């Protein structure tokens, strides 16, 4: 009985396998090809959908990070400069250098070369020293430092950069009542130790003083007198 049941089950499985083969053979090659392509397409489509979703999520994160970094790297808006209420020709230390020396003074915007030929007539007691012609440039630095000074003052009581003789274009009222511009000479003391004297009166440092014909300047404790005249001055 056991042998017969086994032979029957074997014959049944063979018949089943043969019927499956016959069914697959009965299908046309186009149907089998369509089925295989559709199955593969479903698998590929689901795979790419997952990858697209991952890439999209990754791009979204990258955009947010990029925006945050760009916002952090934005420069601050420049501050608006306020109105400059400083005096014209204010000292600007450590801005100008000449012959390796820092110049304590910077010319004002209204600096101009004079049209009139001004001169310094220099006196030391009864002795008359060489005349200084001071009309070829708009400003003359005066002091002991010969490397940078236009008009050297060798007295030990004078500072290295003592004062500046400056021409400035200023507005003046004419004799007929109209306003006009005129180039006039000025003196400014650069904060010297022993001062600058206009007609024997010590002037305040870092302030312009207008000079007129026949005015006399002295520097420190030097006895030299610098008298301001021009080519049309009377004897």
PDB file of C-alpha atoms in Angstrom:
ATOM      1  CA  UNK A   1       0.000   0.000   0.000  1.00  0.00           C
ATOM      2  CA  UNK A   2       2.839   2.445   0.818  1.00  0.00           C
ATOM      3  CA  UNK A   3       4.584   1.841  -2.482  1.00  0.00           C
ATOM      4  CA  UNK A   4       1.378   2.403  -4.436  1.00  0.00           C
ATOM      5  CA  UNK A   5       0.604   5.770  -2.672  1.00  0.00           C
ATOM      6  CA  UNK A   6       4.085   6.987  -3.351  1.00  0.00           C
ATOM      7  CA  UNK A   7       3.893   6.117  -7.021  1.00  0.00           C
ATOM      8  CA  UNK A   8       0.510   7.834  -7.260  1.00  0.00           C
ATOM      9  CA  UNK A   9       1.837  11.122  -5.690  1.00  0.00           C
ATOM     10  CA  UNK A  10       4.842  11.088  -8.010  1.00  0.00           C
ATOM     11  CA  UNK A  11       2.630  10.654 -11.053  1.00  0.00           C
ATOM     12  CA  UNK A  12       0.384  13.493  -9.861  1.00  0.00           C
ATOM     13  CA  UNK A  13       3.333  15.959  -9.461  1.00  0.00           C
ATOM     14  CA  UNK A  14       4.639  14.971 -12.905  1.00  0.00           C
ATOM     15  CA  UNK A  15       1.230  15.608 -14.434  1.00  0.00           C
ATOM     16  CA  UNK A  16       1.025  18.993 -12.677  1.00  0.00           C
ATOM     17  CA  UNK A  17       4.492  20.032 -13.876  1.00  0.00           C
ATOM     18  CA  UNK A  18       3.610  18.991 -17.418  1.00  0.00           C
ATOM     19  CA  UNK A  19       0.380  20.984 -17.336  1.00  0.00           C
ATOM     20  CA  UNK A  20       2.252  24.112 -16.166  1.00  0.00           C
ATOM     21  CA  UNK A  21       4.762  23.749 -18.989  1.00  0.00           C
ATOM     22  CA  UNK A  22       1.971  23.334 -21.473  1.00  0.00           C
ATOM     23  CA  UNK A  23       0.243  26.484 -20.169  1.00  0.00           C
ATOM     24  CA  UNK A  24       3.421  28.549 -20.451  1.00  0.00           C
ATOM     25  CA  UNK A  25       4.005  27.190 -23.929  1.00  0.00           C
ATOM     26  CA  UNK A  26       0.435  28.006 -24.900  1.00  0.00           C
ATOM     27  CA  UNK A  27       1.068  31.738 -24.153  1.00  0.00           C
ATOM     28  CA  UNK A  28       2.335  33.810 -27.053  1.00  0.00           C
ATOM     29  CA  UNK A  29       5.867  35.284 -26.871  1.00  0.00           C
ATOM     30  CA  UNK A  30       4.404  38.838 -27.001  1.00  0.00           C
ATOM     31  CA  UNK A  31       2.326  38.252 -23.882  1.00  0.00           C
ATOM     32  CA  UNK A  32       5.325  36.807 -22.037  1.00  0.00           C
ATOM     33  CA  UNK A  33       7.461  39.809 -23.159  1.00  0.00           C
ATOM     34  CA  UNK A  34       4.803  42.357 -22.103  1.00  0.00           C
ATOM     35  CA  UNK A  35       4.493  40.771 -18.709  1.00  0.00           C
ATOM     36  CA  UNK A  36       8.237  40.755 -18.098  1.00  0.00           C
ATOM     37  CA  UNK A  37       8.564  44.435 -19.214  1.00  0.00           C
ATOM     38  CA  UNK A  38       5.681  45.597 -17.034  1.00  0.00           C
ATOM     39  CA  UNK A  39       7.129  43.818 -14.010  1.00  0.00           C
ATOM     40  CA  UNK A  40      10.549  45.319 -14.613  1.00  0.00           C
ATOM     41  CA  UNK A  41       9.037  48.772 -15.174  1.00  0.00           C
ATOM     42  CA  UNK A  42       7.213  48.587 -11.876  1.00  0.00           C
ATOM     43  CA  UNK A  43      10.397  47.639 -10.064  1.00  0.00           C
ATOM     44  CA  UNK A  44      12.469  50.354 -11.829  1.00  0.00           C
ATOM     45  CA  UNK A  45       9.783  52.989 -11.358  1.00  0.00           C
ATOM     46  CA  UNK A  46       9.495  52.386  -7.665  1.00  0.00           C
ATOM     47  CA  UNK A  47      13.276  52.465  -7.351  1.00  0.00           C
ATOM     48  CA  UNK A  48      13.626  55.815  -9.162  1.00  0.00           C
ATOM     49  CA  UNK A  49      10.730  57.289  -7.267  1.00  0.00           C
ATOM     50  CA  UNK A  50      12.575  56.573  -4.042  1.00  0.00           C
ATOM     51  CA  UNK A  51      15.785  58.111  -5.408  1.00  0.00           C
ATOM     52  CA  UNK A  52      13.930  61.214  -6.651  1.00  0.00           C
ATOM     53  CA  UNK A  53      12.326  61.634  -3.266  1.00  0.00           C
ATOM     54  CA  UNK A  54      15.703  61.370  -1.562  1.00  0.00           C
ATOM     55  CA  UNK A  55      17.327  63.831  -3.967  1.00  0.00           C
ATOM     56  CA  UNK A  56      14.450  66.276  -3.572  1.00  0.00           C
ATOM     57  CA  UNK A  57      14.692  66.120   0.184  1.00  0.00           C
ATOM     58  CA  UNK A  58      18.460  66.591  -0.035  1.00  0.00           C
ATOM     59  CA  UNK A  59      18.047  69.636  -2.315  1.00  0.00           C
ATOM     60  CA  UNK A  60      15.548  71.199   0.026  1.00  0.00           C
ATOM     61  CA  UNK A  61      18.002  70.936   2.920  1.00  0.00           C
ATOM     62  CA  UNK A  62      20.812  72.325   0.771  1.00  0.00           C
ATOM     63  CA  UNK A  63      18.700  75.334  -0.242  1.00  0.00           C
ATOM     64  CA  UNK A  64      17.895  76.147   3.361  1.00  0.00           C
ATOM     65  CA  UNK A  65      21.519  75.831   4.425  1.00  0.00           C
ATOM     66  CA  UNK A  66      22.658  77.928   1.471  1.00  0.00           C
ATOM     67  CA  UNK A  67      20.128  80.655   2.281  1.00  0.00           C
ATOM     68  CA  UNK A  68      21.226  80.711   5.907  1.00  0.00           C
ATOM     69  CA  UNK A  69      24.899  80.964   4.946  1.00  0.00           C
ATOM     70  CA  UNK A  70      24.199  83.683   2.391  1.00  0.00           C
ATOM     71  CA  UNK A  71      22.263  85.684   4.982  1.00  0.00           C
ATOM     72  CA  UNK A  72      25.109  85.323   7.476  1.00  0.00           C
ATOM     73  CA  UNK A  73      27.718  86.432   4.913  1.00  0.00           C
ATOM     74  CA  UNK A  74      25.836  89.561   3.848  1.00  0.00           C
ATOM     75  CA  UNK A  75      27.907  92.693   4.632  1.00  0.00           C
ATOM     76  CA  UNK A  76      26.474  95.201   7.032  1.00  0.00           C
ATOM     77  CA  UNK A  77      25.008  98.302   5.350  1.00  0.00           C
ATOM     78  CA  UNK A  78      27.523 101.168   5.302  1.00  0.00           C
ATOM     79  CA  UNK A  79      26.981 103.817   7.908  1.00  0.00           C
ATOM     80  CA  UNK A  80      26.137 107.246   6.589  1.00  0.00           C
ATOM     81  CA  UNK A  81      28.783 109.824   7.286  1.00  0.00           C
ATOM     82  CA  UNK A  82      27.679 112.687   9.432  1.00  0.00           C
ATOM     83  CA  UNK A  83      28.302 116.335   8.728  1.00  0.00           C
ATOM     84  CA  UNK A  84      31.925 117.307   9.354  1.00  0.00           C
ATOM     85  CA  UNK A  85      31.827 120.246  11.737  1.00  0.00           C
ATOM     86  CA  UNK A  86      35.599 120.386  12.228  1.00  0.00           C
ATOM     87  CA  UNK A  87      37.612 123.489  11.450  1.00  0.00           C
ATOM     88  CA  UNK A  88      39.045 123.788   7.970  1.00  0.00           C
ATOM     89  CA  UNK A  89      42.658 122.651   7.890  1.00  0.00           C
ATOM     90  CA  UNK A  90      42.422 120.563  11.056  1.00  0.00           C
ATOM     91  CA  UNK A  91      45.501 118.544  11.893  1.00  0.00           C
ATOM     92  CA  UNK A  92      45.606 115.046  10.402  1.00  0.00           C
ATOM     93  CA  UNK A  93      48.416 113.232  12.147  1.00  0.00           C
ATOM     94  CA  UNK A  94      49.800 109.958  10.764  1.00  0.00           C
ATOM     95  CA  UNK A  95      48.219 110.457   7.358  1.00  0.00           C
ATOM     96  CA  UNK A  96      50.943 112.164   5.280  1.00  0.00           C
ATOM     97  CA  UNK A  97      54.528 110.956   5.131  1.00  0.00           C
ATOM     98  CA  UNK A  98      57.449 112.671   3.414  1.00  0.00           C
ATOM     99  CA  UNK A  99      61.098 111.516   3.525  1.00  0.00           C
ATOM    100  CA  UNK A 100      60.095 108.950   6.137  1.00  0.00           C
ATOM    101  CA  UNK A 101      58.636 111.644   8.435  1.00  0.00           C
ATOM    102  CA  UNK A 102      54.945 111.891   9.360  1.00  0.00           C
ATOM    103  CA  UNK A 103      53.611 115.351   8.498  1.00  0.00           C
ATOM    104  CA  UNK A 104      51.367 116.785  11.198  1.00  0.00           C
ATOM    105  CA  UNK A 105      49.487 119.062   8.842  1.00  0.00           C
ATOM    106  CA  UNK A 106      47.181 118.663   5.854  1.00  0.00           C
ATOM    107  CA  UNK A 107      46.172 121.543   3.613  1.00  0.00           C
ATOM    108  CA  UNK A 108      42.502 122.603   3.630  1.00  0.00           C
ATOM    109  CA  UNK A 109      40.280 122.340   0.529  1.00  0.00           C
ATOM    110  CA  UNK A 110      40.406 126.112   0.025  1.00  0.00           C
ATOM    111  CA  UNK A 111      44.223 126.132  -0.310  1.00  0.00           C
ATOM    112  CA  UNK A 112      45.372 128.126  -3.345  1.00  0.00           C
ATOM    113  CA  UNK A 113      48.579 129.542  -4.789  1.00  0.00           C
ATOM    114  CA  UNK A 114      48.675 133.330  -4.445  1.00  0.00           C
ATOM    115  CA  UNK A 115      48.548 135.742  -7.347  1.00  0.00           C
ATOM    116  CA  UNK A 116      50.476 138.344  -5.392  1.00  0.00           C
ATOM    117  CA  UNK A 117      54.178 137.825  -4.750  1.00  0.00           C
ATOM    118  CA  UNK A 118      54.493 137.781  -0.993  1.00  0.00           C
ATOM    119  CA  UNK A 119      57.857 137.783   0.785  1.00  0.00           C
ATOM    120  CA  UNK A 120      59.323 137.462   4.252  1.00  0.00           C
ATOM    121  CA  UNK A 121      61.932 140.083   5.084  1.00  0.00           C
ATOM    122  CA  UNK A 122      63.968 138.540   7.891  1.00  0.00           C
ATOM    123  CA  UNK A 123      65.780 140.584  10.539  1.00  0.00           C
ATOM    124  CA  UNK A 124      68.018 139.530  13.418  1.00  0.00           C
ATOM    125  CA  UNK A 125      68.522 142.619  15.512  1.00  0.00           C
ATOM    126  CA  UNK A 126      70.147 145.164  13.190  1.00  0.00           C
ATOM    127  CA  UNK A 127      71.224 142.474  10.740  1.00  0.00           C
ATOM    128  CA  UNK A 128      69.202 141.940   7.550  1.00  0.00           C
ATOM    129  CA  UNK A 129      69.041 138.290   6.482  1.00  0.00           C
ATOM    130  CA  UNK A 130      68.200 136.904   3.013  1.00  0.00           C
ATOM    131  CA  UNK A 131      64.642 137.532   1.827  1.00  0.00           C
ATOM    132  CA  UNK A 132      62.328 134.513   1.631  1.00  0.00           C
ATOM    133  CA  UNK A 133      60.069 134.376  -1.442  1.00  0.00           C
ATOM    134  CA  UNK A 134      56.836 132.641  -0.431  1.00  0.00           C
ATOM    135  CA  UNK A 135      54.553 132.854  -3.487  1.00  0.00           C
ATOM    136  CA  UNK A 136      55.491 129.689  -5.466  1.00  0.00           C
ATOM    137  CA  UNK A 137      53.278 127.256  -3.524  1.00  0.00           C
ATOM    138  CA  UNK A 138      50.118 127.299  -1.449  1.00  0.00           C
ATOM    139  CA  UNK A 139      51.678 126.394   1.921  1.00  0.00           C
ATOM    140  CA  UNK A 140      55.061 126.447   3.668  1.00  0.00           C
ATOM    141  CA  UNK A 141      55.881 124.214   6.633  1.00  0.00           C
ATOM    142  CA  UNK A 142      58.179 125.904   9.160  1.00  0.00           C
ATOM    143  CA  UNK A 143      60.315 124.208  11.828  1.00  0.00           C
ATOM    144  CA  UNK A 144      63.638 122.609  12.751  1.00  0.00           C
ATOM    145  CA  UNK A 145      63.269 119.392  10.715  1.00  0.00           C
ATOM    146  CA  UNK A 146      65.035 120.180   7.456  1.00  0.00           C
ATOM    147  CA  UNK A 147      63.891 116.880   5.928  1.00  0.00           C
ATOM    148  CA  UNK A 148      60.323 118.107   5.605  1.00  0.00           C
ATOM    149  CA  UNK A 149      60.226 121.851   6.363  1.00  0.00           C
ATOM    150  CA  UNK A 150      60.014 124.370   3.528  1.00  0.00           C
ATOM    151  CA  UNK A 151      61.275 127.226   5.718  1.00  0.00           C
ATOM    152  CA  UNK A 152      63.781 125.879   8.269  1.00  0.00           C
ATOM    153  CA  UNK A 153      63.976 127.520  11.698  1.00  0.00           C
ATOM    154  CA  UNK A 154      67.158 126.329  13.376  1.00  0.00           C
ATOM    155  CA  UNK A 155      66.647 127.802  16.844  1.00  0.00           C
ATOM    156  CA  UNK A 156      66.596 125.072  19.551  1.00  0.00           C
ATOM    157  CA  UNK A 157      63.441 126.504  21.147  1.00  0.00           C
ATOM    158  CA  UNK A 158      61.458 125.832  17.972  1.00  0.00           C
ATOM    159  CA  UNK A 159      59.665 122.554  17.318  1.00  0.00           C
ATOM    160  CA  UNK A 160      60.518 120.211  14.444  1.00  0.00           C
ATOM    161  CA  UNK A 161      57.194 121.069  12.810  1.00  0.00           C
ATOM    162  CA  UNK A 162      56.405 124.394  14.381  1.00  0.00           C
ATOM    163  CA  UNK A 163      53.913 126.278  12.191  1.00  0.00           C
ATOM    164  CA  UNK A 164      52.487 126.549   8.662  1.00  0.00           C
ATOM    165  CA  UNK A 165      52.203 129.607   6.447  1.00  0.00           C
ATOM    166  CA  UNK A 166      49.049 128.918   4.391  1.00  0.00           C
ATOM    167  CA  UNK A 167      47.258 130.688   1.535  1.00  0.00           C
ATOM    168  CA  UNK A 168      43.468 130.288   1.521  1.00  0.00           C
ATOM    169  CA  UNK A 169      40.695 131.293  -0.865  1.00  0.00           C
ATOM    170  CA  UNK A 170      38.123 133.151   1.256  1.00  0.00           C
ATOM    171  CA  UNK A 171      35.057 135.261   0.627  1.00  0.00           C
ATOM    172  CA  UNK A 172      35.438 138.996   1.252  1.00  0.00           C
ATOM    173  CA  UNK A 173      33.201 142.033   0.698  1.00  0.00           C
ATOM    174  CA  UNK A 174      34.584 144.528  -1.774  1.00  0.00           C
ATOM    175  CA  UNK A 175      34.626 148.281  -1.330  1.00  0.00           C
ATOM    176  CA  UNK A 176      31.570 148.598  -3.590  1.00  0.00           C
ATOM    177  CA  UNK A 177      29.560 146.289  -1.305  1.00  0.00           C
ATOM    178  CA  UNK A 178      29.656 143.184  -3.505  1.00  0.00           C
ATOM    179  CA  UNK A 179      31.026 139.839  -2.350  1.00  0.00           C
ATOM    180  CA  UNK A 180      34.063 138.250  -3.955  1.00  0.00           C
ATOM    181  CA  UNK A 181      36.764 135.645  -3.379  1.00  0.00           C
ATOM    182  CA  UNK A 182      40.294 136.539  -2.450  1.00  0.00           C
ATOM    183  CA  UNK A 183      43.479 134.560  -1.729  1.00  0.00           C
ATOM    184  CA  UNK A 184      44.882 135.674   1.616  1.00  0.00           C
ATOM    185  CA  UNK A 185      47.840 134.562   3.766  1.00  0.00           C
ATOM    186  CA  UNK A 186      47.337 132.830   7.141  1.00  0.00           C
ATOM    187  CA  UNK A 187      49.528 131.424   9.891  1.00  0.00           C
ATOM    188  CA  UNK A 188      48.689 128.365  12.014  1.00  0.00           C
ATOM    189  CA  UNK A 189      50.707 127.071  14.962  1.00  0.00           C
ATOM    190  CA  UNK A 190      50.966 123.260  15.044  1.00  0.00           C
ATOM    191  CA  UNK A 191      50.894 122.948  18.825  1.00  0.00           C
ATOM    192  CA  UNK A 192      54.541 123.946  19.251  1.00  0.00           C
ATOM    193  CA  UNK A 193      56.179 123.839  22.666  1.00  0.00           C
ATOM    194  CA  UNK A 194      57.160 127.511  22.804  1.00  0.00           C
ATOM    195  CA  UNK A 195      54.544 129.097  20.591  1.00  0.00           C
ATOM    196  CA  UNK A 196      54.210 131.375  17.590  1.00  0.00           C
ATOM    197  CA  UNK A 197      53.976 135.155  17.994  1.00  0.00           C
ATOM    198  CA  UNK A 198      52.058 137.541  15.745  1.00  0.00           C
ATOM    199  CA  UNK A 199      53.099 141.145  16.369  1.00  0.00           C
ATOM    200  CA  UNK A 200      54.586 140.025  19.718  1.00  0.00           C
ATOM    201  CA  UNK A 201      51.304 138.350  20.787  1.00  0.00           C
ATOM    202  CA  UNK A 202      51.274 134.564  21.195  1.00  0.00           C
ATOM    203  CA  UNK A 203      48.582 132.940  19.060  1.00  0.00           C
ATOM    204  CA  UNK A 204      46.474 129.919  19.970  1.00  0.00           C
ATOM    205  CA  UNK A 205      47.591 126.598  18.493  1.00  0.00           C
ATOM    206  CA  UNK A 206      45.727 124.803  15.679  1.00  0.00           C
ATOM    207  CA  UNK A 207      43.854 127.933  14.617  1.00  0.00           C
ATOM    208  CA  UNK A 208      44.224 130.081  11.507  1.00  0.00           C
ATOM    209  CA  UNK A 209      45.165 133.740  11.875  1.00  0.00           C
ATOM    210  CA  UNK A 210      44.898 136.056   8.894  1.00  0.00           C
ATOM    211  CA  UNK A 211      48.063 137.978   8.102  1.00  0.00           C
ATOM    212  CA  UNK A 212      48.211 141.465   6.676  1.00  0.00           C
ATOM    213  CA  UNK A 213      50.922 143.500   5.045  1.00  0.00           C
ATOM    214  CA  UNK A 214      53.739 144.467   7.457  1.00  0.00           C
ATOM    215  CA  UNK A 215      52.699 141.905  10.075  1.00  0.00           C
ATOM    216  CA  UNK A 216      55.639 140.472  12.019  1.00  0.00           C
ATOM    217  CA  UNK A 217      56.075 136.818  13.100  1.00  0.00           C
ATOM    218  CA  UNK A 218      58.414 135.261  15.662  1.00  0.00           C
ATOM    219  CA  UNK A 219      58.839 131.579  16.582  1.00  0.00           C
ATOM    220  CA  UNK A 220      59.746 130.224  20.021  1.00  0.00           C
ATOM    221  CA  UNK A 221      62.494 132.201  21.736  1.00  0.00           C
ATOM    222  CA  UNK A 222      64.248 133.056  18.482  1.00  0.00           C
ATOM    223  CA  UNK A 223      65.028 136.757  18.027  1.00  0.00           C
ATOM    224  CA  UNK A 224      64.513 136.585  14.270  1.00  0.00           C
ATOM    225  CA  UNK A 225      61.653 138.670  12.980  1.00  0.00           C
ATOM    226  CA  UNK A 226      59.745 137.735   9.823  1.00  0.00           C
ATOM    227  CA  UNK A 227      58.041 140.785   8.290  1.00  0.00           C
ATOM    228  CA  UNK A 228      55.417 140.062   5.617  1.00  0.00           C
ATOM    229  CA  UNK A 229      55.523 142.288   2.509  1.00  0.00           C
ATOM    230  CA  UNK A 230      54.828 141.982  -1.221  1.00  0.00           C
ATOM    231  CA  UNK A 231      56.182 143.500  -4.424  1.00  0.00           C
ATOM    232  CA  UNK A 232      53.845 146.506  -4.231  1.00  0.00           C
ATOM    233  CA  UNK A 233      54.611 147.304  -0.607  1.00  0.00           C
ATOM    234  CA  UNK A 234      55.992 150.789   0.013  1.00  0.00           C
ATOM    235  CA  UNK A 235      59.460 151.288   1.420  1.00  0.00           C
TER     236      UNK A 235
END
